[in-house]
PDB file of C-alpha atoms in Angstrom:
ATOM      1  CA  TYR A   1     -18.941  25.286 -17.819  1.00 52.00           C
ATOM      2  CA  THR A   2     -18.728  21.640 -15.433  1.00 64.00           C
ATOM      3  CA  PRO A   3     -19.772  21.060 -12.024  1.00 78.00           C
ATOM      4  CA  MET A   4     -16.939  18.936 -11.633  1.00 83.00           C
ATOM      5  CA  LYS A   5     -14.734  20.838  -8.910  1.00 89.00           C
ATOM      6  CA  ARG A   6     -12.189  17.862  -7.731  1.00 95.00           C
ATOM      7  CA  ILE A   7     -11.010  15.109 -10.820  1.00 96.00           C
ATOM      8  CA  LEU A   8      -8.514  12.612 -10.501  1.00 96.00           C
ATOM      9  CA  PHE A   9      -6.611  11.207 -13.319  1.00 97.00           C
ATOM     10  CA  LEU A  10      -5.384   7.658 -12.503  1.00 95.00           C
ATOM     11  CA  VAL A  11      -2.456   5.876 -14.072  1.00 93.00           C
ATOM     12  CA  ASP A  12      -0.468   2.899 -13.834  1.00 86.00           C
ATOM     13  CA  ARG A  13       2.675   4.173 -14.566  1.00 87.00           C
ATOM     14  CA  ASN A  14       4.593   7.077 -13.048  1.00 88.00           C
ATOM     15  CA  ASN A  15       6.252   7.848 -16.519  1.00 90.00           C
ATOM     16  CA  LEU A  16       2.454   7.943 -17.751  1.00 92.00           C
ATOM     17  CA  GLY A  17       2.259  10.259 -14.837  1.00 92.00           C
ATOM     18  CA  ARG A  18       4.955  12.889 -15.555  1.00 93.00           C
ATOM     19  CA  GLN A  19       3.765  12.662 -19.101  1.00 93.00           C
ATOM     20  CA  ALA A  20       0.296  14.034 -18.366  1.00 94.00           C
ATOM     21  CA  GLU A  21       1.552  16.686 -16.070  1.00 95.00           C
ATOM     22  CA  ILE A  22       3.777  18.308 -18.489  1.00 94.00           C
ATOM     23  CA  ALA A  23       0.775  17.823 -21.412  1.00 94.00           C
ATOM     24  CA  PHE A  24      -1.903  19.731 -18.610  1.00 93.00           C
ATOM     25  CA  GLY A  25       0.645  21.966 -18.498  1.00 93.00           C
ATOM     26  CA  ARG A  26       1.246  22.923 -22.493  1.00 92.00           C
ATOM     27  CA  TYR A  27      -2.209  22.210 -23.566  1.00 91.00           C
ATOM     28  CA  THR A  28      -3.530  25.765 -24.350  1.00 89.00           C
ATOM     29  CA  ASN A  29      -6.956  25.065 -26.462  1.00 83.00           C
ATOM     30  CA  THR A  30      -8.757  26.960 -24.031  1.00 80.00           C
ATOM     31  CA  GLU A  31     -11.192  30.341 -23.983  1.00 80.00           C
ATOM     32  CA  LYS A  32      -7.973  32.796 -23.659  1.00 81.00           C
ATOM     33  CA  GLY A  33      -5.579  30.493 -24.580  1.00 85.00           C
ATOM     34  CA  GLU A  34      -3.512  29.922 -21.331  1.00 88.00           C
ATOM     35  CA  THR A  35      -2.134  26.625 -20.545  1.00 91.00           C
ATOM     36  CA  PHE A  36      -4.610  24.352 -19.001  1.00 91.00           C
ATOM     37  CA  SER A  37      -2.491  24.170 -15.901  1.00 91.00           C
ATOM     38  CA  ASN A  38      -2.924  27.907 -15.034  1.00 89.00           C
ATOM     39  CA  ILE A  39      -6.533  27.698 -15.340  1.00 89.00           C
ATOM     40  CA  PHE A  40      -6.723  24.845 -12.965  1.00 91.00           C
ATOM     41  CA  GLY A  41      -4.479  23.496 -10.128  1.00 92.00           C
ATOM     42  CA  VAL A  42      -2.928  20.362 -11.141  1.00 95.00           C
ATOM     43  CA  GLN A  43      -0.909  18.162  -8.907  1.00 95.00           C
ATOM     44  CA  ARG A  44       0.463  14.872  -9.410  1.00 95.00           C
ATOM     45  CA  LEU A  45       0.283  13.163  -6.149  1.00 92.00           C
ATOM     46  CA  ARG A  46       3.558  12.296  -4.308  1.00 84.00           C
ATOM     47  CA  SER A  47       4.098  12.482  -0.323  1.00 78.00           C
ATOM     48  CA  GLU A  48       2.965  15.599   0.004  1.00 79.00           C
ATOM     49  CA  GLY A  49      -0.352  14.931   0.101  1.00 86.00           C
ATOM     50  CA  ILE A  50      -3.554  16.885  -2.100  1.00 92.00           C
ATOM     51  CA  ALA A  51      -3.654  20.513  -1.614  1.00 90.00           C
ATOM     52  CA  ASP A  52      -6.457  22.251  -1.243  1.00 90.00           C
ATOM     53  CA  GLU A  53      -6.593  24.058  -4.505  1.00 91.00           C
ATOM     54  CA  SER A  54      -6.015  21.237  -7.029  1.00 94.00           C
ATOM     55  CA  ASN A  55      -8.616  20.771  -9.057  1.00 95.00           C
ATOM     56  CA  VAL A  56      -6.828  18.068 -11.190  1.00 96.00           C
ATOM     57  CA  ILE A  57      -4.911  15.015  -9.508  1.00 96.00           C
ATOM     58  CA  ILE A  58      -2.762  12.716 -11.403  1.00 96.00           C
ATOM     59  CA  SER A  59      -1.609   9.266  -9.602  1.00 94.00           C
ATOM     60  CA  THR A  60      -1.005   5.670  -9.802  1.00 92.00           C
ATOM     61  CA  ILE A  61      -3.944   3.899  -7.596  1.00 91.00           C
ATOM     62  CA  GLN A  62      -1.063   2.822  -5.264  1.00 89.00           C
ATOM     63  CA  LYS A  63      -0.329   6.096  -3.846  1.00 91.00           C
ATOM     64  CA  LEU A  64      -4.117   7.039  -3.488  1.00 93.00           C
ATOM     65  CA  PHE A  65      -4.561   3.805  -1.311  1.00 92.00           C
ATOM     66  CA  ALA A  66      -1.545   5.607   1.060  1.00 91.00           C
ATOM     67  CA  GLU A  67      -3.720   8.957   0.840  1.00 93.00           C
ATOM     68  CA  ILE A  68      -6.921   7.364   1.760  1.00 94.00           C
ATOM     69  CA  THR A  69      -5.569   5.408   4.400  1.00 92.00           C
ATOM     70  CA  GLY A  70      -2.745   7.455   5.797  1.00 88.00           C
ATOM     71  CA  LEU A  71      -0.486   4.080   4.977  1.00 82.00           C
ATOM     72  CA  ASP A  72       3.568   4.172   4.122  1.00 73.00           C
ATOM     73  CA  TYR A  73       3.833   3.806   0.345  1.00 65.00           C
ATOM     74  CA  GLN A  74       7.272   3.807  -0.850  1.00 59.00           C
ATOM     75  CA  ASP A  75       7.683   5.654  -4.310  1.00 56.00           C
ATOM     76  CA  GLU A  76      10.028   4.760  -6.920  1.00 53.00           C
ATOM     77  CA  GLU A  77       9.832   8.130  -9.056  1.00 51.00           C
ATOM     78  CA  ASP A  78      12.202   6.892 -11.679  1.00 42.00           C
ATOM     79  CA  ALA A  79      10.830   3.105 -11.696  1.00 47.00           C
ATOM     80  CA  GLU A  80       9.445   2.593 -14.987  1.00 45.00           C
ATOM     81  CA  SER A  81       6.167   1.137 -13.207  1.00 44.00           C
ATOM     82  CA  ASP A  82       4.712   0.766  -9.208  1.00 45.00           C
ATOM     83  CA  PHE A  83       1.884  -1.193 -10.992  1.00 45.00           C
ATOM     84  CA  ASP A  84       1.364  -4.478  -8.800  1.00 47.00           C
ATOM     85  CA  GLU A  85       0.528  -7.174 -10.809  1.00 47.00           C
ATOM     86  CA  ASP A  86      -0.651  -9.832  -7.870  1.00 47.00           C
ATOM     87  CA  THR A  87      -4.222 -10.069  -7.253  1.00 44.00           C
ATOM     88  CA  SER A  88      -3.764 -12.814  -4.962  1.00 56.00           C
ATOM     89  CA  GLU A  89      -4.755 -10.167  -1.884  1.00 76.00           C
ATOM     90  CA  GLU A  90      -6.908  -7.818  -2.070  1.00 82.00           C
ATOM     91  CA  VAL A  91      -6.346  -4.249  -0.154  1.00 84.00           C
ATOM     92  CA  HIS A  92      -8.917  -3.256   1.829  1.00 87.00           C
ATOM     93  CA  ILE A  93     -10.001   0.183   3.176  1.00 90.00           C
ATOM     94  CA  SER A  94     -11.301   0.491   6.714  1.00 85.00           C
ATOM     95  CA  GLY A  95     -10.986   2.380   9.995  1.00 84.00           C
ATOM     96  CA  ASN A  96      -9.812   5.960  10.198  1.00 89.00           C
ATOM     97  CA  THR A  97      -9.759   7.484   6.542  1.00 93.00           C
ATOM     98  CA  ARG A  98      -8.085  10.857   5.354  1.00 91.00           C
ATOM     99  CA  LEU A  99     -10.209  11.786   2.630  1.00 94.00           C
ATOM    100  CA  PRO A 100     -14.238  11.538   2.338  1.00 94.00           C
ATOM    101  CA  LYS A 101     -15.784   9.207   0.271  1.00 94.00           C
ATOM    102  CA  ASP A 102     -17.174  12.086  -2.081  1.00 94.00           C
ATOM    103  CA  PHE A 103     -13.601  13.484  -2.393  1.00 95.00           C
ATOM    104  CA  PHE A 104     -13.361  13.259  -6.309  1.00 96.00           C
ATOM    105  CA  ASP A 105     -16.293  14.398  -8.585  1.00 95.00           C
ATOM    106  CA  LEU A 106     -14.790  12.477 -11.510  1.00 95.00           C
ATOM    107  CA  ILE A 107     -12.265   9.597 -12.318  1.00 96.00           C
ATOM    108  CA  ILE A 108     -10.627   9.295 -15.403  1.00 95.00           C
ATOM    109  CA  ILE A 109      -8.578   6.331 -15.375  1.00 94.00           C
ATOM    110  CA  ASP A 110      -5.819   5.730 -17.915  1.00 93.00           C
ATOM    111  CA  GLU A 111      -5.285   2.371 -19.430  1.00 89.00           C
ATOM    112  CA  CYS A 112      -8.742   1.172 -17.576  1.00 90.00           C
ATOM    113  CA  HIS A 113      -8.036  -2.519 -19.200  1.00 86.00           C
ATOM    114  CA  ARG A 114      -5.629  -3.098 -16.220  1.00 79.00           C
ATOM    115  CA  SER A 115      -6.244  -5.000 -12.912  1.00 65.00           C
ATOM    116  CA  ILE A 116      -8.216  -2.126 -11.402  1.00 73.00           C
ATOM    117  CA  TYR A 117     -10.835  -4.911 -10.871  1.00 74.00           C
ATOM    118  CA  GLY A 118      -8.177  -6.913  -8.933  1.00 77.00           C
ATOM    119  CA  LYS A 119      -6.162  -6.214  -6.096  1.00 82.00           C
ATOM    120  CA  TRP A 120      -6.422  -2.435  -6.286  1.00 86.00           C
ATOM    121  CA  LYS A 121     -10.785  -2.258  -6.839  1.00 86.00           C
ATOM    122  CA  GLU A 122     -11.902  -1.462  -3.291  1.00 90.00           C
ATOM    123  CA  VAL A 123      -9.530   2.180  -3.894  1.00 91.00           C
ATOM    124  CA  LEU A 124     -12.349   3.019  -6.981  1.00 90.00           C
ATOM    125  CA  ASN A 125     -15.010   1.917  -5.272  1.00 90.00           C
ATOM    126  CA  TYR A 126     -14.658   3.871  -2.290  1.00 94.00           C
ATOM    127  CA  PHE A 127     -15.678   6.995  -3.956  1.00 94.00           C
ATOM    128  CA  GLU A 128     -19.058   6.157  -4.720  1.00 91.00           C
ATOM    129  CA  THR A 129     -20.204   9.467  -5.860  1.00 92.00           C
ATOM    130  CA  ALA A 130     -17.885  10.035  -8.667  1.00 94.00           C
ATOM    131  CA  ARG A 131     -18.514   9.164 -12.249  1.00 93.00           C
ATOM    132  CA  MET A 132     -15.493   7.349 -14.160  1.00 93.00           C
ATOM    133  CA  ILE A 133     -14.371   7.288 -17.168  1.00 93.00           C
ATOM    134  CA  GLY A 134     -12.101   4.709 -18.664  1.00 93.00           C
ATOM    135  CA  LEU A 135      -9.550   5.342 -21.679  1.00 93.00           C
ATOM    136  CA  THR A 136      -8.113   2.093 -23.460  1.00 91.00           C
ATOM    137  CA  ALA A 137      -7.161   1.419 -27.260  1.00 88.00           C
ATOM    138  CA  THR A 138      -7.368  -2.552 -25.605  1.00 86.00           C
ATOM    139  CA  PRO A 139     -10.443  -3.135 -23.783  1.00 87.00           C
ATOM    140  CA  GLY A 140     -11.021  -6.836 -22.435  1.00 85.00           C
ATOM    141  CA  GLU A 141     -14.183  -8.596 -21.033  1.00 86.00           C
ATOM    142  CA  GLU A 142     -13.304  -6.623 -17.017  1.00 86.00           C
ATOM    143  CA  THR A 143     -13.354  -3.731 -19.040  1.00 88.00           C
ATOM    144  CA  HIS A 144     -16.460  -3.970 -20.649  1.00 87.00           C
ATOM    145  CA  ALA A 145     -18.452  -5.421 -17.952  1.00 87.00           C
ATOM    146  CA  PHE A 146     -16.822  -2.335 -15.691  1.00 87.00           C
ATOM    147  CA  PHE A 147     -17.654   0.056 -18.489  1.00 88.00           C
ATOM    148  CA  PRO A 148     -21.007  -0.687 -20.061  1.00 88.00           C
ATOM    149  CA  HIS A 149     -21.496   2.917 -21.701  1.00 90.00           C
ATOM    150  CA  LEU A 150     -19.334   3.384 -24.733  1.00 88.00           C
ATOM    151  CA  ALA A 151     -19.196   6.828 -24.292  1.00 87.00           C
ATOM    152  CA  SER A 152     -16.532   7.478 -27.382  1.00 89.00           C
ATOM    153  CA  ARG A 153     -14.677   5.540 -30.080  1.00 89.00           C
ATOM    154  CA  TYR A 154     -11.458   6.468 -32.020  1.00 89.00           C
ATOM    155  CA  SER A 155     -11.237   3.525 -34.556  1.00 90.00           C
ATOM    156  CA  TYR A 156      -7.244   2.744 -36.193  1.00 88.00           C
ATOM    157  CA  GLU A 157      -8.700   3.893 -39.535  1.00 92.00           C
ATOM    158  CA  ASP A 158      -9.258   7.472 -38.377  1.00 94.00           C
ATOM    159  CA  SER A 159      -6.194   7.833 -36.388  1.00 92.00           C
ATOM    160  CA  VAL A 160      -4.303   6.606 -39.366  1.00 93.00           C
ATOM    161  CA  ALA A 161      -6.273   9.031 -41.653  1.00 94.00           C
ATOM    162  CA  GLU A 162      -5.940  12.079 -39.262  1.00 94.00           C
ATOM    163  CA  ASP A 163      -2.039  11.289 -39.346  1.00 91.00           C
ATOM    164  CA  VAL A 164      -2.647  10.218 -35.523  1.00 89.00           C
ATOM    165  CA  ASN A 165      -0.891   6.914 -35.685  1.00 90.00           C
ATOM    166  CA  VAL A 166       1.157   5.419 -38.846  1.00 90.00           C
ATOM    167  CA  GLY A 167      -0.101   2.854 -41.056  1.00 89.00           C
ATOM    168  CA  PHE A 168       1.568  -0.504 -41.216  1.00 86.00           C
ATOM    169  CA  ARG A 169       2.264  -3.570 -43.016  1.00 85.00           C
ATOM    170  CA  VAL A 170       2.393  -7.696 -42.079  1.00 82.00           C
ATOM    171  CA  TYR A 171       5.217  -9.569 -42.924  1.00 79.00           C
ATOM    172  CA  ARG A 172       5.092 -13.462 -42.227  1.00 78.00           C
ATOM    173  CA  ILE A 173       8.794 -14.071 -41.990  1.00 76.00           C
ATOM    174  CA  LYS A 174       9.272 -17.599 -42.077  1.00 77.00           C
ATOM    175  CA  THR A 175      13.015 -19.126 -40.618  1.00 77.00           C
ATOM    176  CA  GLN A 176      14.685 -22.625 -40.878  1.00 77.00           C
ATOM    177  CA  THR A 177      14.322 -22.707 -37.049  1.00 75.00           C
ATOM    178  CA  THR A 178      10.735 -21.433 -36.811  1.00 74.00           C
ATOM    179  CA  GLU A 179       9.404 -23.766 -39.421  1.00 78.00           C
ATOM    180  CA  ASN A 180      11.994 -27.608 -38.594  1.00 80.00           C
ATOM    181  CA  GLY A 181      12.402 -26.795 -35.242  1.00 78.00           C
ATOM    182  CA  GLY A 182      16.065 -26.972 -33.293  1.00 80.00           C
ATOM    183  CA  VAL A 183      18.451 -27.668 -30.296  1.00 84.00           C
ATOM    184  CA  ILE A 184      20.310 -25.551 -28.563  1.00 84.00           C
ATOM    185  CA  GLN A 185      23.397 -27.570 -27.363  1.00 88.00           C
ATOM    186  CA  GLN A 186      24.339 -28.221 -23.629  1.00 90.00           C
ATOM    187  CA  GLY A 187      27.590 -25.295 -23.210  1.00 90.00           C
ATOM    188  CA  GLU A 188      26.457 -23.002 -25.677  1.00 88.00           C
ATOM    189  CA  SER A 189      26.062 -19.770 -25.322  1.00 88.00           C
ATOM    190  CA  VAL A 190      22.082 -18.190 -25.448  1.00 83.00           C
ATOM    191  CA  THR A 191      21.525 -14.348 -25.143  1.00 83.00           C
ATOM    192  CA  THR A 192      18.089 -14.013 -23.426  1.00 80.00           C
ATOM    193  CA  ILE A 193      16.709 -10.661 -24.326  1.00 77.00           C
ATOM    194  CA  THR A 194      13.996  -9.314 -21.775  1.00 75.00           C
ATOM    195  CA  ASN A 195      11.135  -7.555 -23.687  1.00 68.00           C
ATOM    196  CA  ARG A 196      10.280  -4.942 -21.444  1.00 65.00           C
ATOM    197  CA  THR A 197      13.896  -3.300 -20.759  1.00 73.00           C
ATOM    198  CA  GLY A 198      15.762  -4.681 -23.851  1.00 75.00           C
ATOM    199  CA  ALA A 199      18.264  -5.752 -21.459  1.00 82.00           C
ATOM    200  CA  ALA A 200      20.130  -8.518 -23.227  1.00 84.00           C
ATOM    201  CA  GLU A 201      22.050 -11.090 -20.902  1.00 86.00           C
ATOM    202  CA  GLU A 202      24.293 -14.056 -21.983  1.00 88.00           C
ATOM    203  CA  THR A 203      24.347 -17.511 -20.498  1.00 87.00           C
ATOM    204  CA  ILE A 204      25.393 -21.041 -21.198  1.00 90.00           C
ATOM    205  CA  ASN A 205      22.458 -24.155 -21.661  1.00 87.00           C
ATOM    206  CA  LYS A 206      23.381 -26.406 -18.970  1.00 88.00           C
ATOM    207  CA  ALA A 207      21.807 -29.141 -20.712  1.00 88.00           C
ATOM    208  CA  THR A 208      20.498 -29.993 -24.732  1.00 88.00           C
ATOM    209  CA  LYS A 209      17.031 -28.516 -25.756  1.00 82.00           C
ATOM    210  CA  LYS A 210      14.950 -29.169 -28.245  1.00 82.00           C
ATOM    211  CA  PHE A 211      12.390 -27.472 -29.684  1.00 77.00           C
ATOM    212  CA  GLU A 212       9.562 -28.375 -31.978  1.00 76.00           C
ATOM    213  CA  LYS A 213       7.779 -26.003 -34.483  1.00 71.00           C
ATOM    214  CA  ASN A 214       4.835 -25.710 -32.510  1.00 63.00           C
ATOM    215  CA  ASP A 215       7.115 -25.112 -29.597  1.00 59.00           C
ATOM    216  CA  LEU A 216       8.686 -22.013 -30.291  1.00 51.00           C
ATOM    217  CA  ASN A 217       5.882 -19.320 -30.691  1.00 54.00           C
ATOM    218  CA  ARG A 218       8.360 -16.734 -30.940  1.00 52.00           C
ATOM    219  CA  SER A 219      10.581 -17.746 -28.148  1.00 54.00           C
ATOM    220  CA  VAL A 220      13.666 -18.650 -29.854  1.00 56.00           C
ATOM    221  CA  ILE A 221      14.934 -16.669 -33.000  1.00 57.00           C
ATOM    222  CA  SER A 222      18.045 -17.038 -34.678  1.00 59.00           C
ATOM    223  CA  PRO A 223      19.314 -13.370 -35.499  1.00 61.00           C
ATOM    224  CA  ALA A 224      21.189 -14.442 -38.631  1.00 60.00           C
ATOM    225  CA  GLN A 225      18.433 -15.980 -40.286  1.00 56.00           C
ATOM    226  CA  ILE A 226      16.287 -12.787 -39.611  1.00 56.00           C
ATOM    227  CA  ARG A 227      18.655 -10.807 -41.384  1.00 59.00           C
ATOM    228  CA  THR A 228      18.849 -13.462 -44.491  1.00 57.00           C
ATOM    229  CA  VAL A 229      15.030 -12.893 -44.555  1.00 52.00           C
ATOM    230  CA  LEU A 230      14.860  -8.881 -44.460  1.00 55.00           C
ATOM    231  CA  GLU A 231      17.791  -8.908 -47.117  1.00 60.00           C
ATOM    232  CA  SER A 232      15.299 -10.735 -49.427  1.00 58.00           C
ATOM    233  CA  TYR A 233      12.514  -8.239 -48.556  1.00 53.00           C
ATOM    234  CA  ARG A 234      15.180  -5.153 -49.927  1.00 54.00           C
TER     235      ARG A 234
END
């Protein structure tokens, strides 16, 4: 039994919201073996607003802000992320609001190391009476400051032992370029790969660029050299 009647599950990306909605619909470890969604009303927040019968609301902080204030928020359902990293101007909640400050009894914040403490922090502060639980694998200083009490810790070692995660081996790969530096000549074709999407773009280098060993980090990689090193491990 829990006195919590309405719970917010806050996600920072639309695809995580979809995953949570599916997971709640499949979870059957309940007293009668029914799915969680059959017992409780689970709703992923969209433009139609929060239904009266909903017990668990899944939302991004932007959608929640729009629901509180009544302001328009253009959500792109297929976007990988609608999390705004710009923290230069904080959002403010004032005037007439559509949700009371005690609307949620509990707020569970997924990926709570993200910038809930920056531009959008007033959205969480608005719900004055709600208890908050944060979930993250990578807590930072702000995370520990916002959530000073550690409720549970699940170590990587335990997750590997219980087959939740897989183990790994660390290989230090040295190449001629990363050890000695290199040069990208003017007019040379360069492939740039975006880490977030994996998209590759071919460009022509406009001016000769020299890279010292300490400048390289992981920004310049020669695929041919990497393949040669990996072959040596086989």
